Structures are given as structure tokens and as C-alpha cells.
Tab-separated table of C-alpha atoms in Angstrom:
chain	number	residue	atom	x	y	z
V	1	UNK	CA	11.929	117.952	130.776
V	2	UNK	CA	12.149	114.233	130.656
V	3	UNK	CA	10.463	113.947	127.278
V	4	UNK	CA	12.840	116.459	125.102
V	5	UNK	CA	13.496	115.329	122.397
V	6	UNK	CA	16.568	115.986	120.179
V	7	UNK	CA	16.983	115.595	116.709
V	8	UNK	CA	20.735	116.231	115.590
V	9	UNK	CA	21.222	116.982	111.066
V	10	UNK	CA	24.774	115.360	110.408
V	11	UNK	CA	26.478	115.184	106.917
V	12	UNK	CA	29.708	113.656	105.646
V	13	UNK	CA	32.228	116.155	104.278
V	14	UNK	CA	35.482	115.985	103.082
V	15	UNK	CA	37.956	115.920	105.662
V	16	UNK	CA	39.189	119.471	106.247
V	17	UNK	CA	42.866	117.972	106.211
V	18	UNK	CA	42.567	117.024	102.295
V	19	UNK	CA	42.442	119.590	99.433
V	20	UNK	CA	39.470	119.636	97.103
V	21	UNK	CA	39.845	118.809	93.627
V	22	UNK	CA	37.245	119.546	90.699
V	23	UNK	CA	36.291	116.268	88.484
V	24	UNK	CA	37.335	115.680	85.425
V	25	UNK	CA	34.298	117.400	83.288
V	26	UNK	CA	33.619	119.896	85.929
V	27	UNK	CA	30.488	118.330	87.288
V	28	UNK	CA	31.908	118.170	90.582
V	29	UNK	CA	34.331	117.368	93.481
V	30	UNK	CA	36.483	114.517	92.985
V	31	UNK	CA	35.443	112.110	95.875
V	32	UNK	CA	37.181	108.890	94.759
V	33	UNK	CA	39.885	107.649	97.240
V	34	UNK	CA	39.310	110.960	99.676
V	35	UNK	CA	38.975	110.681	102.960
V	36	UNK	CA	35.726	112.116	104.436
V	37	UNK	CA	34.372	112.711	107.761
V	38	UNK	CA	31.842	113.864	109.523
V	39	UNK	CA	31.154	117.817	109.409
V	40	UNK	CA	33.300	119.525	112.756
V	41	UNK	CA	29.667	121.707	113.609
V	42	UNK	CA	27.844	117.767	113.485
V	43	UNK	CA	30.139	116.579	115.667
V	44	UNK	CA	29.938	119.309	118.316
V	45	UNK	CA	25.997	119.205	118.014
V	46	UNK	CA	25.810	115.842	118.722
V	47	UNK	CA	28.009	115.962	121.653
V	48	UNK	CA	25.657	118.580	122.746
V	49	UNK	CA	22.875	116.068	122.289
V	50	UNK	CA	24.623	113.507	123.965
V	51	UNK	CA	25.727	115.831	127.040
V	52	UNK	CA	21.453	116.589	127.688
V	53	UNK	CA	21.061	113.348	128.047
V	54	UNK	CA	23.757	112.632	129.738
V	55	UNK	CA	22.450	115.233	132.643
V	56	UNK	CA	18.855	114.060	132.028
V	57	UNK	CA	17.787	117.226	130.428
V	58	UNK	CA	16.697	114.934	127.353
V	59	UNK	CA	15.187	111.475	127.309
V	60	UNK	CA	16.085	110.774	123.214
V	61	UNK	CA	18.757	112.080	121.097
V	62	UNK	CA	18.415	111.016	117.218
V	63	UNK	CA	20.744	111.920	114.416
V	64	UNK	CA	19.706	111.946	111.073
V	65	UNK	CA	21.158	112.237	107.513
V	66	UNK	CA	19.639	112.921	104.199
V	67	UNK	CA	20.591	110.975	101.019
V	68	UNK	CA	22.388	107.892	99.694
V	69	UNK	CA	24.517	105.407	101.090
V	70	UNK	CA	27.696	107.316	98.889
V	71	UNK	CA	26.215	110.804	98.765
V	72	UNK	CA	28.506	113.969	99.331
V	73	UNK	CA	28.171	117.061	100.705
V	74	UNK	CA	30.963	119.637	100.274
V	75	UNK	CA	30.955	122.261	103.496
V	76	UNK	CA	31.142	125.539	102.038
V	77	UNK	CA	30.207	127.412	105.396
V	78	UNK	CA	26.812	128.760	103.405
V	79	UNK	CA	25.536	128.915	106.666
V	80	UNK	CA	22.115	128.549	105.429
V	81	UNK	CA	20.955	124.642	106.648
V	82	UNK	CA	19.113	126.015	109.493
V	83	UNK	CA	17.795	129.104	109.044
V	84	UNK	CA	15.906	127.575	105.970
V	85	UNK	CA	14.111	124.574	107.923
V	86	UNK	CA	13.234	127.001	110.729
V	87	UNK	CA	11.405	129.203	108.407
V	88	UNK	CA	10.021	125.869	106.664
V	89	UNK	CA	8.903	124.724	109.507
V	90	UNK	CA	7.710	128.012	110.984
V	91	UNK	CA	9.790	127.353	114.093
V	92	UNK	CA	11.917	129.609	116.408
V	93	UNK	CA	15.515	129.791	115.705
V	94	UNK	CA	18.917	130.256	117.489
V	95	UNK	CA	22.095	129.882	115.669
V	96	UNK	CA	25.477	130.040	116.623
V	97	UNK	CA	24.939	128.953	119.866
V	98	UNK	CA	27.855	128.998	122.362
V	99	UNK	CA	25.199	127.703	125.385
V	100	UNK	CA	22.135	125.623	125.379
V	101	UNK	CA	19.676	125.488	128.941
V	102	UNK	CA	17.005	123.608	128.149
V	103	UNK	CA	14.039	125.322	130.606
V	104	UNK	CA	10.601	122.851	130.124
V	105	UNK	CA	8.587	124.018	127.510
V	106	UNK	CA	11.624	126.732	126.770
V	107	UNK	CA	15.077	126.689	125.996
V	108	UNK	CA	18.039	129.367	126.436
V	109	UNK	CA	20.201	130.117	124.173
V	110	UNK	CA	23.410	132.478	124.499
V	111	UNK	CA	25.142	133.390	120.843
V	112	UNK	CA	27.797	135.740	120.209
V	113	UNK	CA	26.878	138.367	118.165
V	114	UNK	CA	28.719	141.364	117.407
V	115	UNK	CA	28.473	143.384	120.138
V	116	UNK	CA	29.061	140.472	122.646
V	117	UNK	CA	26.900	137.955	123.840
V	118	UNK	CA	22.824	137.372	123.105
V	119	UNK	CA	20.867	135.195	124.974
V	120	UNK	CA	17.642	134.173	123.869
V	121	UNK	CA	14.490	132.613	125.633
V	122	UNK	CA	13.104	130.239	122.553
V	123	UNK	CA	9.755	128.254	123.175
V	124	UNK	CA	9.958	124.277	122.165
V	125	UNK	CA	10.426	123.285	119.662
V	126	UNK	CA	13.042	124.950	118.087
V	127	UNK	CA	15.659	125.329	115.511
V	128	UNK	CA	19.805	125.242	116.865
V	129	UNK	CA	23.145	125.668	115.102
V	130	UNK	CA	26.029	124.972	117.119
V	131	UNK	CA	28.772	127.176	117.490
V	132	UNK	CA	32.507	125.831	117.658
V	133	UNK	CA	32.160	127.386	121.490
V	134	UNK	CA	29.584	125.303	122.246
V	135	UNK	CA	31.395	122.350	123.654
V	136	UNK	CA	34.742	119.937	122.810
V	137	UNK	CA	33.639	116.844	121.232
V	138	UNK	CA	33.913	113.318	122.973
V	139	UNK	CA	35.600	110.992	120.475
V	140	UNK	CA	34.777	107.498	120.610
V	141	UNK	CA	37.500	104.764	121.120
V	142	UNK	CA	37.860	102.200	118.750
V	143	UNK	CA	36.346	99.094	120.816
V	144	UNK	CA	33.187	101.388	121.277
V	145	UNK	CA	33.736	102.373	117.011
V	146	UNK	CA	33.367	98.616	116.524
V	147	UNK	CA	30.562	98.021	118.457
V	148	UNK	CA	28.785	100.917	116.758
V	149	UNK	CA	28.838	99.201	113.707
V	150	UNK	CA	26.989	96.943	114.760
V	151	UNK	CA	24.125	98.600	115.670
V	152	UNK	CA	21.164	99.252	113.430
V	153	UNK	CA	20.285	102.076	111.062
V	154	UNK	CA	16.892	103.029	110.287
V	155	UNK	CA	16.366	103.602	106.484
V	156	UNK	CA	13.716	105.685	105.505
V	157	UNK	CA	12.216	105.761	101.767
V	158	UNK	CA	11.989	110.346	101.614
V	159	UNK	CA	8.170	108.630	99.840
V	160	UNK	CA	7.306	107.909	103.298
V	161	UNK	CA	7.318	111.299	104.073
V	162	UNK	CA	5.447	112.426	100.955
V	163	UNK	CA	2.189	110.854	101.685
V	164	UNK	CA	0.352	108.507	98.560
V	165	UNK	CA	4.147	107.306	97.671
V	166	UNK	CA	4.165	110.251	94.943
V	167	UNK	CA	7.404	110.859	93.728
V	168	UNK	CA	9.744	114.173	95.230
V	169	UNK	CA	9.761	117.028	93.234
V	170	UNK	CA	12.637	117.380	91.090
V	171	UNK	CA	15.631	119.439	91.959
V	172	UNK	CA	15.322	123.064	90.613
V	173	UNK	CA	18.966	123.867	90.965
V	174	UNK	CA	21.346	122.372	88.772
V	175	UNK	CA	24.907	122.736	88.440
V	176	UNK	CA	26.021	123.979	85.497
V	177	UNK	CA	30.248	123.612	85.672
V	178	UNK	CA	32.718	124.067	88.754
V	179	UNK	CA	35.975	125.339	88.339
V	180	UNK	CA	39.467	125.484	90.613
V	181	UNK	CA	40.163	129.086	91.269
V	182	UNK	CA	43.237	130.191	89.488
V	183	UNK	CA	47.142	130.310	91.163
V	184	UNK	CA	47.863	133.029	93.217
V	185	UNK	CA	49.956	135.696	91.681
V	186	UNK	CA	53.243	136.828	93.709
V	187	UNK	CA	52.527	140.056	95.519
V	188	UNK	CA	54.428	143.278	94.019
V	189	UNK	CA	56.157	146.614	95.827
V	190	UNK	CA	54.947	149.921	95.395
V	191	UNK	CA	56.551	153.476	95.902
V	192	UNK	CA	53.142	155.119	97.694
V	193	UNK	CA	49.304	155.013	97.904
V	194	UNK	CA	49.246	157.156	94.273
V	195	UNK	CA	51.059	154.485	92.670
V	196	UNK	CA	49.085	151.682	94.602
V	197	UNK	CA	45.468	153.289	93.388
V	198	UNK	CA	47.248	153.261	90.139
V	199	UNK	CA	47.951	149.709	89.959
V	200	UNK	CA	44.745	148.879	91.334
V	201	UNK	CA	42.555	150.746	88.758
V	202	UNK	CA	44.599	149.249	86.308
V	203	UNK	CA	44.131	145.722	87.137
V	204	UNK	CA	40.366	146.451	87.250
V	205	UNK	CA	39.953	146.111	91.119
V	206	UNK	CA	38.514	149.725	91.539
């Protein structure tokens, strides 16, 4: 138990509190003078992290983040992050998990499904995705926000992790134009269900 490990993906997103705007050109999201933050499901995995080790269930918690310095990534609740580097990595997964039990070479997991509640019984190591159940995130206080910056980050060249420095491969998904969805229209009355079915077959909707 006293060598877990935990390894905790965050990413930067626009803060939920601001509205997105497409760029000019429709290449993207405008990013310039918008407040970001770090992604609400991050923050409550990490406190998980921190709460393990805080209880000695874990000796190391690491978080980790992919990219530039000024890189983006917009939260569109794909939900899709961890399912796709547990089947990369061919490990066991557990997602929306509302409680995490670490058990030596295991872990527990209970995840609301459905029907109720699921636990699993996952053998180390694993894949998680928090749930918003899961826990309420610490926040730090600004004398201990100053004296994070002063710690040191570990930069990584992604080469490193290719093996003879070859180059990545490049992307093979390209974005082609984004676009704002269009106003709302106002809603409108109708007599009865004949003359709703109406006005939706008109409109194209059935």
C-alpha cells in the first residue's frame, strides 16, 4: 500500500463562468483575455489524490498535463479521455467514480450507474474518472498559491517518450471550421397535439 502510486491528467479550460466565443476565421475558440481554469473533474481528482496520501493509502501523487505553455483545451464533456488510454494501455477501467478504496494490489471502486450504485474490484494499475460525488475540493489559500509558484515543474520533451528522438506522428484530425450555434427562436402556442405534429413536420423535426 505504501508504494501506490498516483498519477492525476489535469487540463486548463475555460472557466465555466465565461461564455465561449468562436475566432474570427472560425479556426477556433477565442482565448485572448479569457479567464481559464483548471477543469472542475481535475480538481476533484486531485483532491482525491491528495486525500490517499493524506491517509497513507499512497506514498506519491503526480499531476501531469500535455502540451504547451499557452495550449487550450475546451471541455466539451466528450467523456472519452479515459476510456481511450485504458484501452491504450490495456488497463482496467472505472469511471465515474463516486468512491475510491485502494485494497493492495486492488482497488474498489463504487460508480453510479443507472440502476443505482456499481462497485467494482479493479486489479493495479488502473484507469479512474472522477465523478462530481467523489469528494469537495480543498482550495488552496493564497500564501500557500504563492509558494506554489515557486516550486519546480518538470518539462518533458513528448521525444523522450518516443524512443531514437523521432518526431510524433502528425495529427490525423483536423479542424475544418467552428461555428456559434444560431439564436434561439421564441417558443409558439398551439391549439392540440394535431396541430403540434403539424408544426413539427413542417419545420422538418419529424
Amino acid at each position: 500500500m505504501a508504494g501506490l502510486r498516483v498519477l492525476v491528467g489535469v487540463k486548463r479550460v475555460i472557466d465555466y463562468a465565461v461564455k465561449v466565443r468562436v475566432a474570427a476565421g472560425g479556426g477556433g475558440v477565442q482565448t485572448q483575455g479569457v479567464k481559464h481554469s483548471l477543469n472542475p473533474f481535475c480538481e476533484i481528482a486531485l483532491e482525491e489524490g491528495v486525500r490517499l496520501r493524506e491517509r497513507g493509502a499512497a506514498a506519491e501523487v503526480v499531476a501531469v498535463s500535455v502540451g504547451t505553455r499557452v495550449c487550450q483545451a475546451i471541455d466539451d464533456d466528450c467523456n472519452q479521455t479515459g476510456q481511450l488510454l485504458a484501452a491504450m494501455l490495456d488497463w482496467p477501467q472505472g469511471t465515474f467514480a463516486s468512491r475510491v478504496e485502494p485494497e493492495g494490489e486492488w482497488v474498489r471502486v463504487q460508480r453510479e450507474v443507472d440502476g443505482g450504485l456499481e462497485t467494482l474490484r479493479l486489479r493495479l494499475p488502473a484507469v479512474l474518472t472522477a465523478d462530481l460525488r467523489l469528494n469537495e475540493p480543498r482550495y488552496a489559500t493564497l500564501p500557500n498559491i504563492m509558494k506554489a509558484k515557486k516550486k519546480p515543474l518538470e518539462v518533458v520533451a513528448a521525444s523522450e517518450f518516443l524512443g531514437g528522438g523521432s518526431p510524433p506522428a502528425p495529427p490525423r484530425l483536423r479542424v475544418l471550421k467552428l461555428e456559434e450555434p444560431p439564436p434561439r427562436g421564441g417558443g409558439q402556442r398551439v391549439d392540440d397535439v394535431p396541430a403540434l405534429l403539424e408544426r413539427l413536420r413542417a419545420s422538418g423535426c419529424i
